[in-house]
């Protein structure tokens, strides 16, 4: 594309110079307009690519911002570039192979399967009102509709980073009329248990430093760039579950559920501290770090929870 742009730009400049000295023929004038149109198309594609790479969502319309987006992307790249990693023994590694070994070993140990203890939920752990009703089960397990899938696709950010297949949500939204039949067929196979999700479930893992100059692995946050085709399935299930989740989760958690706001917890904590300080009462504040809550998932326990709450049963 760069070579084509250079050739078109030279031709455009030549025609523009000729236009200043004489009247162009109809054929030359037509070619001038064609070259300008092709250059506009190339510049627009370059701007889209630069904006996607920069991840800047604030500028949507206006003059071309390719240089600005390029600068933002470069700044993000420099900020997130990992120059060195510190191993568990305290030694610092700056070679790619050594850093890969540190990262792989860290997550192998972190995500290693642990034997579950003998603790089990009692048969009467849940109250009757805590269980999923037959109507809710029908809602959660009914076949997917084209309207439902379209809502999922068009509710996603179009310019978000794609997964390993390189296809973003912009593709699915722009070519919805063409791909909707294939997506609906995939969802029907998924509903019937015939779809091999393993073929879609791939991701690129990127480490994001939590602070400047991060070195130990605990100072990095892993981000998985999953194929958008797989995200469509997960979001469709999430949107269905969202219709009943507010009733299933107690009102105390103030985050990760639509309609609840994590800052409410901050306000409550601030009011408690202010009240204790004002009344001069003795008190103790305990901060619990939940970082390990999402590091290890026991599928056996999760399935036990779902079954005990009558998901698609009882």
Short mmCIF file of C-alpha atoms in Angstrom, two decimals:
data_model
loop_
_atom_site.label_atom_id
_atom_site.label_comp_id
_atom_site.label_asym_id
_atom_site.label_seq_id
_atom_site.Cartn_x
_atom_site.Cartn_y
_atom_site.Cartn_z
CA UNK A 1 0.00 0.00 0.00
CA UNK A 2 2.87 2.38 0.76
CA UNK A 3 4.31 1.91 -2.74
CA UNK A 4 0.91 2.48 -4.30
CA UNK A 5 0.43 5.63 -2.22
CA UNK A 6 3.78 7.05 -3.34
CA UNK A 7 3.00 6.41 -7.02
CA UNK A 8 -0.46 7.98 -6.71
CA UNK A 9 0.89 10.97 -4.79
CA UNK A 10 3.49 11.66 -7.49
CA UNK A 11 0.86 11.41 -10.21
CA UNK A 12 -1.45 13.69 -8.26
CA UNK A 13 1.31 16.33 -7.85
CA UNK A 14 2.17 16.18 -11.55
CA UNK A 15 -1.46 16.67 -12.58
CA UNK A 16 -1.86 19.48 -10.05
CA UNK A 17 1.16 21.30 -11.47
CA UNK A 18 -0.22 20.89 -15.00
CA UNK A 19 -3.54 22.28 -13.80
CA UNK A 20 -1.79 25.48 -12.66
CA UNK A 21 -0.25 26.12 -16.10
CA UNK A 22 -3.01 24.97 -18.45
CA UNK A 23 -6.53 23.60 -18.68
CA UNK A 24 -6.58 19.82 -18.32
CA UNK A 25 -8.36 17.67 -20.86
CA UNK A 26 -11.49 15.79 -19.86
CA UNK A 27 -9.49 12.56 -19.62
CA UNK A 28 -6.78 14.18 -17.47
CA UNK A 29 -9.38 15.83 -15.24
CA UNK A 30 -11.15 12.49 -14.77
CA UNK A 31 -7.86 10.82 -13.88
CA UNK A 32 -7.08 13.64 -11.41
CA UNK A 33 -10.36 12.99 -9.60
CA UNK A 34 -9.77 9.21 -9.61
CA UNK A 35 -6.28 9.62 -8.12
CA UNK A 36 -7.61 11.96 -5.42
CA UNK A 37 -10.35 9.46 -4.56
CA UNK A 38 -7.89 6.56 -4.33
CA UNK A 39 -5.54 8.60 -2.12
CA UNK A 40 -8.42 9.53 0.18
CA UNK A 41 -9.26 5.85 0.52
CA UNK A 42 -5.66 4.92 1.40
CA UNK A 43 -5.38 7.78 3.92
CA UNK A 44 -8.67 6.77 5.53
CA UNK A 45 -7.46 3.17 5.92
CA UNK A 46 -4.19 4.39 7.42
CA UNK A 47 -6.10 6.55 9.90
CA UNK A 48 -8.37 3.65 10.92
CA UNK A 49 -5.36 1.39 11.42
CA UNK A 50 -3.52 4.04 13.46
CA UNK A 51 -6.62 4.78 15.59
CA UNK A 52 -7.16 1.08 16.33
CA UNK A 53 -3.51 0.70 17.29
CA UNK A 54 -3.63 3.76 19.56
CA UNK A 55 -6.88 2.57 21.28
CA UNK A 56 -7.94 6.25 21.55
CA UNK A 57 -11.73 6.43 21.70
CA UNK A 58 -12.04 10.18 22.24
CA UNK A 59 -11.51 11.43 18.68
CA UNK A 60 -14.15 10.06 16.32
CA UNK A 61 -14.50 12.64 13.54
CA UNK A 62 -12.60 15.59 12.07
CA UNK A 63 -9.35 16.11 10.20
CA UNK A 64 -7.03 13.20 9.73
CA UNK A 65 -5.30 12.36 12.99
CA UNK A 66 -2.95 9.64 11.73
CA UNK A 67 0.17 11.31 13.16
CA UNK A 68 -1.55 11.86 16.52
CA UNK A 69 -2.76 8.28 16.74
CA UNK A 70 0.70 7.04 15.76
CA UNK A 71 2.24 9.09 18.58
CA UNK A 72 -0.29 7.75 21.09
CA UNK A 73 0.37 4.16 19.98
CA UNK A 74 4.13 4.62 20.27
CA UNK A 75 3.76 6.14 23.74
CA UNK A 76 1.57 3.22 24.84
CA UNK A 77 4.08 0.78 23.40
CA UNK A 78 6.99 2.39 25.25
CA UNK A 79 5.03 2.47 28.50
CA UNK A 80 4.08 -1.20 28.33
CA UNK A 81 7.32 -2.56 26.92
CA UNK A 82 8.93 -5.08 29.25
CA UNK A 83 12.69 -4.54 29.34
CA UNK A 84 13.53 -6.82 32.28
CA UNK A 85 11.82 -9.31 34.60
CA UNK A 86 12.77 -10.31 38.11
CA UNK A 87 12.65 -14.03 38.87
CA UNK A 88 11.62 -15.68 42.16
CA UNK A 89 15.26 -15.86 43.19
CA UNK A 90 15.65 -12.08 42.83
CA UNK A 91 17.83 -12.31 39.75
CA UNK A 92 16.99 -9.90 36.92
CA UNK A 93 16.66 -11.27 33.37
CA UNK A 94 16.80 -9.03 30.28
CA UNK A 95 16.98 -11.69 27.55
CA UNK A 96 13.77 -12.72 25.76
CA UNK A 97 14.20 -16.46 26.40
CA UNK A 98 14.91 -15.91 30.09
CA UNK A 99 11.93 -13.57 30.52
CA UNK A 100 9.66 -16.09 28.82
CA UNK A 101 10.82 -18.79 31.24
CA UNK A 102 10.09 -16.54 34.24
CA UNK A 103 6.59 -15.72 32.97
CA UNK A 104 5.67 -19.29 32.01
CA UNK A 105 6.90 -20.77 35.28
CA UNK A 106 5.10 -18.09 37.30
CA UNK A 107 1.72 -18.79 35.72
CA UNK A 108 2.22 -22.54 35.70
CA UNK A 109 2.64 -22.39 39.46
CA UNK A 110 -0.14 -19.84 39.94
CA UNK A 111 -2.75 -21.73 37.91
CA UNK A 112 -1.69 -25.20 39.03
CA UNK A 113 -4.58 -27.44 40.03
CA UNK A 114 -4.97 -27.95 43.76
CA UNK A 115 -6.79 -30.82 45.39
CA UNK A 116 -10.11 -29.78 46.79
CA UNK A 117 -10.79 -30.37 50.47
CA UNK A 118 -13.68 -32.31 51.95
CA UNK A 119 -15.88 -29.23 52.39
CA UNK A 120 -19.23 -29.53 50.60
CA UNK A 121 -22.40 -27.48 50.52
CA UNK A 122 -25.19 -28.76 52.76
CA UNK A 123 -28.37 -29.88 51.02
CA UNK A 124 -30.32 -27.09 52.72
CA UNK A 125 -27.67 -24.41 52.13
CA UNK A 126 -29.94 -22.35 49.84
CA UNK A 127 -33.35 -21.01 50.72
CA UNK A 128 -36.19 -21.80 48.25
CA UNK A 129 -36.22 -18.19 47.05
CA UNK A 130 -32.51 -18.48 46.17
CA UNK A 131 -33.10 -21.22 43.60
CA UNK A 132 -33.58 -20.80 39.87
CA UNK A 133 -37.19 -21.19 38.80
CA UNK A 134 -38.37 -23.29 35.88
CA UNK A 135 -39.31 -20.10 33.99
CA UNK A 136 -35.80 -18.72 34.48
CA UNK A 137 -34.30 -22.01 33.34
CA UNK A 138 -36.41 -21.82 30.17
CA UNK A 139 -35.16 -18.28 29.59
CA UNK A 140 -31.52 -19.30 30.07
CA UNK A 141 -31.63 -22.44 27.93
CA UNK A 142 -33.91 -21.51 25.02
CA UNK A 143 -32.42 -21.47 21.48
CA UNK A 144 -30.64 -18.29 20.44
CA UNK A 145 -32.41 -15.92 18.05
CA UNK A 146 -30.98 -13.74 15.30
CA UNK A 147 -32.16 -10.63 17.18
CA UNK A 148 -30.30 -11.76 20.30
CA UNK A 149 -27.06 -12.44 18.43
CA UNK A 150 -27.27 -9.12 16.58
CA UNK A 151 -27.71 -7.26 19.88
CA UNK A 152 -24.55 -8.93 21.19
CA UNK A 153 -22.48 -8.12 18.08
CA UNK A 154 -23.53 -4.47 17.84
CA UNK A 155 -23.16 -3.81 21.58
CA UNK A 156 -19.42 -4.53 21.38
CA UNK A 157 -16.76 -1.88 20.71
CA UNK A 158 -16.03 -2.11 16.99
CA UNK A 159 -12.41 -0.91 17.10
CA UNK A 160 -11.33 -3.11 20.00
CA UNK A 161 -8.24 -5.27 19.71
CA UNK A 162 -8.89 -8.54 17.85
CA UNK A 163 -7.69 -11.96 18.89
CA UNK A 164 -5.28 -14.31 17.09
CA UNK A 165 -7.50 -14.49 13.99
CA UNK A 166 -7.15 -10.70 13.48
CA UNK A 167 -10.90 -10.17 12.97
CA UNK A 168 -12.40 -7.35 15.07
CA UNK A 169 -16.04 -6.59 15.85
CA UNK A 170 -15.95 -3.96 13.10
CA UNK A 171 -15.89 -6.82 10.59
CA UNK A 172 -18.91 -8.55 12.13
CA UNK A 173 -20.86 -5.28 12.34
CA UNK A 174 -19.98 -4.06 8.84
CA UNK A 175 -20.66 -7.43 7.18
CA UNK A 176 -23.55 -8.46 9.44
CA UNK A 177 -25.89 -9.19 6.51
CA UNK A 178 -23.33 -11.62 5.08
CA UNK A 179 -22.16 -13.39 8.28
CA UNK A 180 -25.41 -13.51 10.29
CA UNK A 181 -26.53 -16.82 8.78
CA UNK A 182 -23.20 -18.48 9.67
CA UNK A 183 -23.30 -17.08 13.20
CA UNK A 184 -26.86 -18.27 13.72
CA UNK A 185 -25.87 -21.73 12.48
CA UNK A 186 -22.91 -21.78 14.90
CA UNK A 187 -25.19 -20.79 17.79
CA UNK A 188 -27.68 -23.53 16.89
CA UNK A 189 -24.86 -26.09 16.91
CA UNK A 190 -23.62 -24.63 20.20
CA UNK A 191 -27.09 -24.93 21.73
CA UNK A 192 -27.31 -28.54 20.61
CA UNK A 193 -23.83 -29.33 21.96
CA UNK A 194 -22.39 -30.02 18.50
CA UNK A 195 -20.00 -27.07 18.19
CA UNK A 196 -16.28 -27.62 18.82
CA UNK A 197 -15.48 -24.41 20.73
CA UNK A 198 -11.84 -25.46 21.02
CA UNK A 199 -11.33 -24.30 17.44
CA UNK A 200 -12.32 -20.76 18.46
CA UNK A 201 -10.92 -20.60 21.99
CA UNK A 202 -7.48 -19.12 21.39
CA UNK A 203 -5.99 -15.96 22.89
CA UNK A 204 -2.96 -13.70 22.85
CA UNK A 205 -1.78 -12.91 26.38
CA UNK A 206 -0.23 -9.51 27.05
CA UNK A 207 1.30 -8.39 30.35
CA UNK A 208 0.32 -4.88 31.44
CA UNK A 209 2.56 -3.29 34.14
CA UNK A 210 0.59 -2.13 37.17
CA UNK A 211 3.18 0.53 37.97
CA UNK A 212 6.12 2.22 36.29
CA UNK A 213 9.31 0.20 36.36
CA UNK A 214 7.55 -3.07 37.21
CA UNK A 215 9.87 -6.09 37.43
CA UNK A 216 8.39 -8.92 39.54
CA UNK A 217 5.61 -10.90 37.83
CA UNK A 218 3.14 -9.90 40.57
CA UNK A 219 3.45 -6.32 39.32
CA UNK A 220 1.95 -7.25 35.93
CA UNK A 221 -1.67 -7.79 34.98
CA UNK A 222 -2.30 -10.37 32.23
CA UNK A 223 -4.76 -9.39 29.50
CA UNK A 224 -6.12 -12.03 27.12
CA UNK A 225 -7.00 -10.94 23.59
CA UNK A 226 -9.63 -13.54 22.67
CA UNK A 227 -11.05 -14.12 19.21
CA UNK A 228 -14.15 -11.96 18.76
CA UNK A 229 -16.04 -15.00 17.49
CA UNK A 230 -15.56 -16.59 20.91
CA UNK A 231 -16.49 -13.35 22.71
CA UNK A 232 -19.86 -13.40 20.93
CA UNK A 233 -20.73 -16.68 22.67
CA UNK A 234 -19.51 -15.59 26.10
CA UNK A 235 -21.32 -12.24 25.90
CA UNK A 236 -24.55 -13.86 24.72
CA UNK A 237 -24.49 -16.12 27.79
CA UNK A 238 -23.55 -13.18 30.01
CA UNK A 239 -26.46 -11.07 28.74
CA UNK A 240 -28.87 -13.92 29.41
CA UNK A 241 -27.53 -14.48 32.90
CA UNK A 242 -27.73 -10.73 33.51
CA UNK A 243 -31.51 -10.97 33.44
CA UNK A 244 -31.56 -13.07 36.62
CA UNK A 245 -28.20 -12.39 38.30
CA UNK A 246 -29.41 -9.41 40.34
CA UNK A 247 -31.79 -11.72 42.19
CA UNK A 248 -29.20 -14.44 42.71
CA UNK A 249 -26.39 -12.27 44.12
CA UNK A 250 -26.93 -10.61 47.50
CA UNK A 251 -27.09 -6.78 47.51
CA UNK A 252 -23.80 -6.46 49.43
CA UNK A 253 -21.43 -6.86 46.42
CA UNK A 254 -21.38 -3.50 44.65
CA UNK A 255 -19.51 -4.34 41.46
CA UNK A 256 -19.58 -6.50 38.31
CA UNK A 257 -23.40 -6.47 38.14
CA UNK A 258 -25.35 -4.07 35.97
CA UNK A 259 -26.95 -1.33 38.04
CA UNK A 260 -24.43 -1.61 40.86
CA UNK A 261 -21.46 0.70 41.25
CA UNK A 262 -18.14 -0.14 42.91
CA UNK A 263 -17.75 3.42 44.19
CA UNK A 264 -20.66 2.77 46.54
CA UNK A 265 -18.28 0.65 48.62
CA UNK A 266 -15.82 3.54 48.73
CA UNK A 267 -18.55 5.90 49.94
CA UNK A 268 -19.67 3.43 52.62
CA UNK A 269 -16.07 2.94 53.84
CA UNK A 270 -15.55 6.71 53.94
CA UNK A 271 -18.76 7.24 55.93
CA UNK A 272 -17.82 4.51 58.42
CA UNK A 273 -14.36 5.97 59.01
CA UNK A 274 -15.83 9.46 59.35
CA UNK A 275 -18.46 8.24 61.83
CA UNK A 276 -15.94 6.38 63.99
CA UNK A 277 -13.58 9.35 63.96
CA UNK A 278 -16.36 11.83 64.77
CA UNK A 279 -17.73 9.79 67.69
CA UNK A 280 -14.19 8.97 68.85
CA UNK A 281 -15.03 5.28 69.06
CA UNK A 282 -12.35 2.60 68.95
CA UNK A 283 -12.27 0.74 65.67
CA UNK A 284 -10.23 -1.47 63.41
CA UNK A 285 -10.04 -1.33 59.59
CA UNK A 286 -9.06 -4.51 57.76
CA UNK A 287 -8.20 -4.45 54.08
CA UNK A 288 -8.47 -7.81 52.34
CA UNK A 289 -6.64 -8.43 49.09
CA UNK A 290 -8.78 -10.51 46.72
CA UNK A 291 -6.16 -10.84 43.98
CA UNK A 292 -6.13 -14.63 44.30
CA UNK A 293 -9.92 -14.91 44.02
CA UNK A 294 -9.74 -14.92 40.20
CA UNK A 295 -6.43 -16.75 39.86
CA UNK A 296 -7.75 -20.19 40.66
CA UNK A 297 -11.10 -21.58 39.62
CA UNK A 298 -12.38 -24.95 40.75
CA UNK A 299 -14.72 -26.11 38.01
CA UNK A 300 -15.91 -28.93 40.25
CA UNK A 301 -17.03 -26.42 42.88
CA UNK A 302 -18.63 -24.10 40.30
CA UNK A 303 -20.68 -26.94 38.83
CA UNK A 304 -21.70 -27.96 42.34
CA UNK A 305 -22.92 -24.40 42.98
CA UNK A 306 -24.89 -24.32 39.73
CA UNK A 307 -26.51 -27.69 40.38
CA UNK A 308 -27.37 -26.83 43.97
CA UNK A 309 -29.15 -23.67 42.78
CA UNK A 310 -31.17 -25.67 40.23
CA UNK A 311 -29.62 -24.33 37.07
CA UNK A 312 -31.30 -26.36 34.31
CA UNK A 313 -32.49 -28.95 36.86
CA UNK A 314 -34.83 -29.44 39.85
#
